[in-house]
MMTF fields as JSON, N, C-alpha, C and O atoms, coordinates in Angstrom:
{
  "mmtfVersion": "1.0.0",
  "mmtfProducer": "UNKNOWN",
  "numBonds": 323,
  "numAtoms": 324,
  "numGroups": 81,
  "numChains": 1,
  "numModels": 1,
  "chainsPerModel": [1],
  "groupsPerChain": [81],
  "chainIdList": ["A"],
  "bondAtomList": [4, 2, 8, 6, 12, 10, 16, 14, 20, 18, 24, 22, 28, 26, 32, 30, 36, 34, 40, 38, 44, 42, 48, 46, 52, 50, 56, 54, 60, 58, 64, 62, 68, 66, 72, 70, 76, 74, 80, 78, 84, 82, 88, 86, 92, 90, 96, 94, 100, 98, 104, 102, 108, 106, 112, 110, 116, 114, 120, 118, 124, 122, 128, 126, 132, 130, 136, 134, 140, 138, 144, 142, 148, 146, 152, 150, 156, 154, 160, 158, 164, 162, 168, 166, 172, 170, 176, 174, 180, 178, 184, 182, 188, 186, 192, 190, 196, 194, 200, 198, 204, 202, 208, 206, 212, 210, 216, 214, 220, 218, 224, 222, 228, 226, 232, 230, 236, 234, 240, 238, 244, 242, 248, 246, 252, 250, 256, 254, 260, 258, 264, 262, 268, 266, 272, 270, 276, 274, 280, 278, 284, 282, 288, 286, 292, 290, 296, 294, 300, 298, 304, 302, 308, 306, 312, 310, 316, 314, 320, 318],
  "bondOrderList": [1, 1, 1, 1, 1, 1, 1, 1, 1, 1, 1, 1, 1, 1, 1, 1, 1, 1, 1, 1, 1, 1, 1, 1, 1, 1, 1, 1, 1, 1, 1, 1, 1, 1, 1, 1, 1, 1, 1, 1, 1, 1, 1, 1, 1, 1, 1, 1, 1, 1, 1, 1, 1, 1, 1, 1, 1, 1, 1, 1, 1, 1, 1, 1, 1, 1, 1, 1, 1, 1, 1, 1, 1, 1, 1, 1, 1, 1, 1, 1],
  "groupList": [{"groupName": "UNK", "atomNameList": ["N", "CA", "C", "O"], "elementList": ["N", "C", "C", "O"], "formalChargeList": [0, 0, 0, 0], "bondAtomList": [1, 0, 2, 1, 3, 2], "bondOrderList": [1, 1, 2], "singleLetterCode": "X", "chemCompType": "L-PEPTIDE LINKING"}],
  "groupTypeList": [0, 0, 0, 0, 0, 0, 0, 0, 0, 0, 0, 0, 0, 0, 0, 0, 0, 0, 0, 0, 0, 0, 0, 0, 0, 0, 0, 0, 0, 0, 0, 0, 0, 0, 0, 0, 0, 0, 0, 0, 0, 0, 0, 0, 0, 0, 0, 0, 0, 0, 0, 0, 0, 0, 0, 0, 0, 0, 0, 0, 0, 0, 0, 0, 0, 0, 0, 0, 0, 0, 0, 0, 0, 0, 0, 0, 0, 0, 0, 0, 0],
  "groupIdList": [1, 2, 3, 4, 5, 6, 7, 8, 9, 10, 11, 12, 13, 14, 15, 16, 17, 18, 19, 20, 21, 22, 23, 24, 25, 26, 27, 28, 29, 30, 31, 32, 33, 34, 35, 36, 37, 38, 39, 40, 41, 42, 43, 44, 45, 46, 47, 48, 49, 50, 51, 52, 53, 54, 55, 56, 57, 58, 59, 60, 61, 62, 63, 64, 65, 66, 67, 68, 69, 70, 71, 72, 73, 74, 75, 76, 77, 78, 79, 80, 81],
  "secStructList": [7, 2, 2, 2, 2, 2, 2, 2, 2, 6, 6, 6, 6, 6, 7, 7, 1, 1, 1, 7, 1, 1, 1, 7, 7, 6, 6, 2, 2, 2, 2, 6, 6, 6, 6, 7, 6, 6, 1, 2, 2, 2, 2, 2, 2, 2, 2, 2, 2, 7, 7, 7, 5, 6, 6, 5, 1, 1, 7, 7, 7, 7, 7, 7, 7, 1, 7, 2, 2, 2, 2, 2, 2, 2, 2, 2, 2, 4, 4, 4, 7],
  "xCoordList": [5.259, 6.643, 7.419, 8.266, 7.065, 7.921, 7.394, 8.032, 6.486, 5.576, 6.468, 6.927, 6.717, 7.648, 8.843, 9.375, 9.468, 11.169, 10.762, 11.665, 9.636, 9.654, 9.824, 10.54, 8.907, 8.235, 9.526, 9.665, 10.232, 11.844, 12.779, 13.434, 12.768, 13.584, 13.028, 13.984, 12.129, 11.45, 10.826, 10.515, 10.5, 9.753, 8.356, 7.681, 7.861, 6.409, 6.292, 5.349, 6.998, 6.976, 7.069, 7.036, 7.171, 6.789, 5.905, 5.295, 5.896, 4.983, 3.463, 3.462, 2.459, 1.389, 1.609, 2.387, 0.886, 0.156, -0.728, -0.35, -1.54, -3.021, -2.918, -3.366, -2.506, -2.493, -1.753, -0.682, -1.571, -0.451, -0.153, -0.927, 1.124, 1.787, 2.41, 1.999, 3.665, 4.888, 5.263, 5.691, 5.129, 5.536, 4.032, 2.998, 4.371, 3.168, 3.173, 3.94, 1.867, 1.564, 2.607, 3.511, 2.222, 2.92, 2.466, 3.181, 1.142, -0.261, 0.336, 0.94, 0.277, 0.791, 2.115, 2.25, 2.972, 4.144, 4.727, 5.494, 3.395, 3.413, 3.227, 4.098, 1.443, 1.031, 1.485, 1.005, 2.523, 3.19, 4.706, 5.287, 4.899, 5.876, 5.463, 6.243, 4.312, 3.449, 4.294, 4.601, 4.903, 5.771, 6.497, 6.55, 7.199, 8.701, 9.465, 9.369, 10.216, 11.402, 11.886, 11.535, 12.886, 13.891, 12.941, 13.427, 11.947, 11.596, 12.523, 13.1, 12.509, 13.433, 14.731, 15.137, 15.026, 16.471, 15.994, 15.691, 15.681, 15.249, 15.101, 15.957, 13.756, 13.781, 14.604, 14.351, 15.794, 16.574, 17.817, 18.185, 17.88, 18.533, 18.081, 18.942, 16.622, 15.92, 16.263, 17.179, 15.755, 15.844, 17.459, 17.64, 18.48, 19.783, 20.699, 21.628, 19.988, 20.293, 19.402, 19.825, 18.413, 17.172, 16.434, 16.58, 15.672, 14.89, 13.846, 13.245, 13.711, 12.653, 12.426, 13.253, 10.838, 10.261, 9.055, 7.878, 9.651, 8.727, 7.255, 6.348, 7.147, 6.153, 5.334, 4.482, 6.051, 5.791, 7.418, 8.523, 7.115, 8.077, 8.552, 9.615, 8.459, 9.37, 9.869, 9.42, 10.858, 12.147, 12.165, 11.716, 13.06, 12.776, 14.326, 14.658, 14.957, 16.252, 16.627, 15.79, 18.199, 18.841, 18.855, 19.027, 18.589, 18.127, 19.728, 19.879, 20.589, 21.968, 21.756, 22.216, 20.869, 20.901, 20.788, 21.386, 19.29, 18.488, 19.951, 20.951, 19.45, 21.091, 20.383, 19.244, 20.959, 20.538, 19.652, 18.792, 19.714, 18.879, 17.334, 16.387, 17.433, 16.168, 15.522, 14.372, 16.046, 15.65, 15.359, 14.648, 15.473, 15.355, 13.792, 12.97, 13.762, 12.32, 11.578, 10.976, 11.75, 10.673, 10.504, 9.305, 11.259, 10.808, 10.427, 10.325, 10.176, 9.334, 8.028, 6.932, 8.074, 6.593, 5.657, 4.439, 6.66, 6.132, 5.44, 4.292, 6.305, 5.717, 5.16, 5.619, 4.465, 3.216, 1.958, 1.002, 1.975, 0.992, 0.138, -1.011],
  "yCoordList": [3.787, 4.096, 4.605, 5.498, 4.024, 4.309, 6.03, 6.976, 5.906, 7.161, 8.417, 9.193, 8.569, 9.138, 9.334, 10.439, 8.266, 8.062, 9.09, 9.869, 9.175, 10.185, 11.473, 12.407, 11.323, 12.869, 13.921, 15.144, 12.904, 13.217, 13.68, 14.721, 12.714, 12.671, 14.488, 15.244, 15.074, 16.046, 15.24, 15.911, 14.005, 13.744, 14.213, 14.161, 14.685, 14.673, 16.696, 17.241, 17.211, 18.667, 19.02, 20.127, 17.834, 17.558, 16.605, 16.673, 15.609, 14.176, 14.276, 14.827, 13.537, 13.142, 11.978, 11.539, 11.117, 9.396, 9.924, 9.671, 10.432, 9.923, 11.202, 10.914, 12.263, 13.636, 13.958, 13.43, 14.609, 15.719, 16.651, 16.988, 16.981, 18.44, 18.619, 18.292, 19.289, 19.61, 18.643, 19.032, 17.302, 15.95, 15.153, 15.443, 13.994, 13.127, 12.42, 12.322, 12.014, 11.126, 9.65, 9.255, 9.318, 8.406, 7.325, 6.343, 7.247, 6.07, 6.077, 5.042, 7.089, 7.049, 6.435, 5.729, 6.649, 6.196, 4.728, 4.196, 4.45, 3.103, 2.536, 2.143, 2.66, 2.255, 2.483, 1.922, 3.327, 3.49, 2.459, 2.272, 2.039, 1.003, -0.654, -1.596, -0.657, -1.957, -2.862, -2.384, -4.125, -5.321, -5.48, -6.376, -4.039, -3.678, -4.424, -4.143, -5.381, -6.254, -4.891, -4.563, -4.131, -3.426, -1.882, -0.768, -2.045, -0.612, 0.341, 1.357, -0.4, 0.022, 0.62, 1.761, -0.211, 0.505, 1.323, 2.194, 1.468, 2.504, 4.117, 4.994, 4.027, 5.061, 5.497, 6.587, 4.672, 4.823, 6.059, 7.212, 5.347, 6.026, 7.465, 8.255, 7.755, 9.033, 9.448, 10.271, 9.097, 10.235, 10.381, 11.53, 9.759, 10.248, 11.118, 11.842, 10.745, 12.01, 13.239, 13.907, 13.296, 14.446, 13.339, 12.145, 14.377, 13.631, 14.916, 15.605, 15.14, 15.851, 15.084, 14.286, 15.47, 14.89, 14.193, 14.404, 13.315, 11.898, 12.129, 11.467, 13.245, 13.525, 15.086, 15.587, 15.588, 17.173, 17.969, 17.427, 19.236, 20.321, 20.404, 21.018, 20.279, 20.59, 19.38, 18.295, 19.908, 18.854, 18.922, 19.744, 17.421, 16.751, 17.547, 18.221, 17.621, 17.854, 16.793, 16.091, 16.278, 15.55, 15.587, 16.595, 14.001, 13.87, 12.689, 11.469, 13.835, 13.096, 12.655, 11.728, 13.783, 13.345, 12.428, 12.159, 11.818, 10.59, 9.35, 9.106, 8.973, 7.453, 6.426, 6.244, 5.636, 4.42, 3.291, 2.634, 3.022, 2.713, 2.979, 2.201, 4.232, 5.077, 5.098, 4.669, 5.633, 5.308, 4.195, 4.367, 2.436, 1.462, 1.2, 0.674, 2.298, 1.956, 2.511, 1.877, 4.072, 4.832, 4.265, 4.223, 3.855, 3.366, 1.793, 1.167, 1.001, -0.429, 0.361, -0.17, 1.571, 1.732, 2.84, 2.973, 3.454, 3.943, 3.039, 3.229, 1.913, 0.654, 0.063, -1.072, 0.03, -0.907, 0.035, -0.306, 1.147, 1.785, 1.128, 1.526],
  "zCoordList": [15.026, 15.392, 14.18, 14.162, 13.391, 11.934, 11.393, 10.93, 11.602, 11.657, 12.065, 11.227, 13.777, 14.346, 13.875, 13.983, 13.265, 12.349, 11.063, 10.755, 10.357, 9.345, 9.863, 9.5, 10.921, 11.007, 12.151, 12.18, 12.912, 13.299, 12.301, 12.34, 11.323, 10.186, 9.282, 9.452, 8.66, 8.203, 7.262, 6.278, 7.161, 5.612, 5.638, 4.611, 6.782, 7.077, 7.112, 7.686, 6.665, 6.626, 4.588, 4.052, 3.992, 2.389, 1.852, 0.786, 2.787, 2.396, 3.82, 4.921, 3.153, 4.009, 3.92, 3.072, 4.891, 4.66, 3.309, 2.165, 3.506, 2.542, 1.426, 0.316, 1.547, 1.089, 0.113, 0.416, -1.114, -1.741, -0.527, 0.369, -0.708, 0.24, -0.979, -2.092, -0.599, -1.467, -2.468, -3.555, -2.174, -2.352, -2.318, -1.716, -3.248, -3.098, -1.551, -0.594, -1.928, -0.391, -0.344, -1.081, 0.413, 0.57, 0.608, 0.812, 0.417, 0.01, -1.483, -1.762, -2.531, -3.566, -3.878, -4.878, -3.16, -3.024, -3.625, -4.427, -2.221, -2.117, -3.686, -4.461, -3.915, -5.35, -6.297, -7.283, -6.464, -7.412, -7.857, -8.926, -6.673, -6.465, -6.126, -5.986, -6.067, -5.718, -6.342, -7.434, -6.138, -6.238, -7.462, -8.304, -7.288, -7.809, -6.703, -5.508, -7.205, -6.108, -5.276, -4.142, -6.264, -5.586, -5.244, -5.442, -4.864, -4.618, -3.819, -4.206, -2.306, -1.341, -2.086, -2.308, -2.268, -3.24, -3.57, -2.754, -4.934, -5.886, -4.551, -4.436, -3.742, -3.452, -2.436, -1.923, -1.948, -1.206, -2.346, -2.576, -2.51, -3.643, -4.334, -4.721, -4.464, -4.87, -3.676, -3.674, -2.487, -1.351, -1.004, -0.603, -1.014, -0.999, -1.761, -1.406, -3.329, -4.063, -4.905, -5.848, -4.438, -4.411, -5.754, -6.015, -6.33, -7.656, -8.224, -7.401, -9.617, -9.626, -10.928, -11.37, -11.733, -12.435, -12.183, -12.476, -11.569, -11.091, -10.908, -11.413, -10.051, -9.332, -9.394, -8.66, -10.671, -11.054, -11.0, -11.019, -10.937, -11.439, -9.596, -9.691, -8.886, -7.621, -7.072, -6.703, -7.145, -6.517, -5.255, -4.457, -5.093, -3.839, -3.425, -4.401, -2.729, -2.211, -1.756, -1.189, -1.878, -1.68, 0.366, 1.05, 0.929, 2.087, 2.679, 2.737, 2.995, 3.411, 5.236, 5.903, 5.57, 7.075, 8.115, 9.157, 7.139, 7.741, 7.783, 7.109, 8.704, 8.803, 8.424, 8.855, 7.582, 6.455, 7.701, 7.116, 9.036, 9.471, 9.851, 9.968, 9.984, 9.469, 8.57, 8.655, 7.307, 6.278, 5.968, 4.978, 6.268, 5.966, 6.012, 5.262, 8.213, 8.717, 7.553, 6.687, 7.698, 7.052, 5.533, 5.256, 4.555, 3.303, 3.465, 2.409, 4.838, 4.468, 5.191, 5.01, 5.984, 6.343, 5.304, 5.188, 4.718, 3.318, 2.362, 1.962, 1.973, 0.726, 1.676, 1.542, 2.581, 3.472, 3.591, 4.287, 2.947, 3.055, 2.042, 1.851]
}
C-alpha cells in the first residue's frame, strides 16, 4: 500500500525499491540511515526542501506536493526496506 502512496506521489518516476534510477534506491536509502533515531525527520526534511550531494551531482527537487501524511507513510516504508 505504501508502495502505491510513492508511486501516486512521483517518487517512483526517480527512485526504485532495489535499483539506481535518477535517485538512489530506496533499499539504499534505507541502509544508509539504518538506526539513525531521527531518520524520518532528517529525510522529511531533504524531500521538502530538495537536496543534492548526498547521493551524486543530480539533484533531488524540492517535493512540496506530497501532504505530510503521505510522506510519513512513504518514508517508514522506505526505512523498512
Amino acid at each position: 500500500a505504501d508502495e502505491a502512496t510513492a508511486k501516486s506521489n512521483g517518487c517512483l518516476a526517480c527512485h526504485a525499491v532495489d535499483k539506481k534510477m535518477v535517485g538512489p534506491s530506496f533499499k539504499s536509502i534505507a541502509g544508509k540511515h539504518k538506526g539513525e533515531a531521527n531518520a524520518a525527520d532528517k529525510l522529511a526534511a531533504t524531500v521538502r526542501a530538495g537536496g543534492k550531494g548526498t547521493w551524486g551531482q543530480v539533484p533531488m527537487p524540492p517535493q512540496a506536493k506530497i501532504s505530510d501524511a503521505d510522506l510519513k507513510k512513504v518514508l517508514a516504508w522506505v526505512l523498512a526496506q
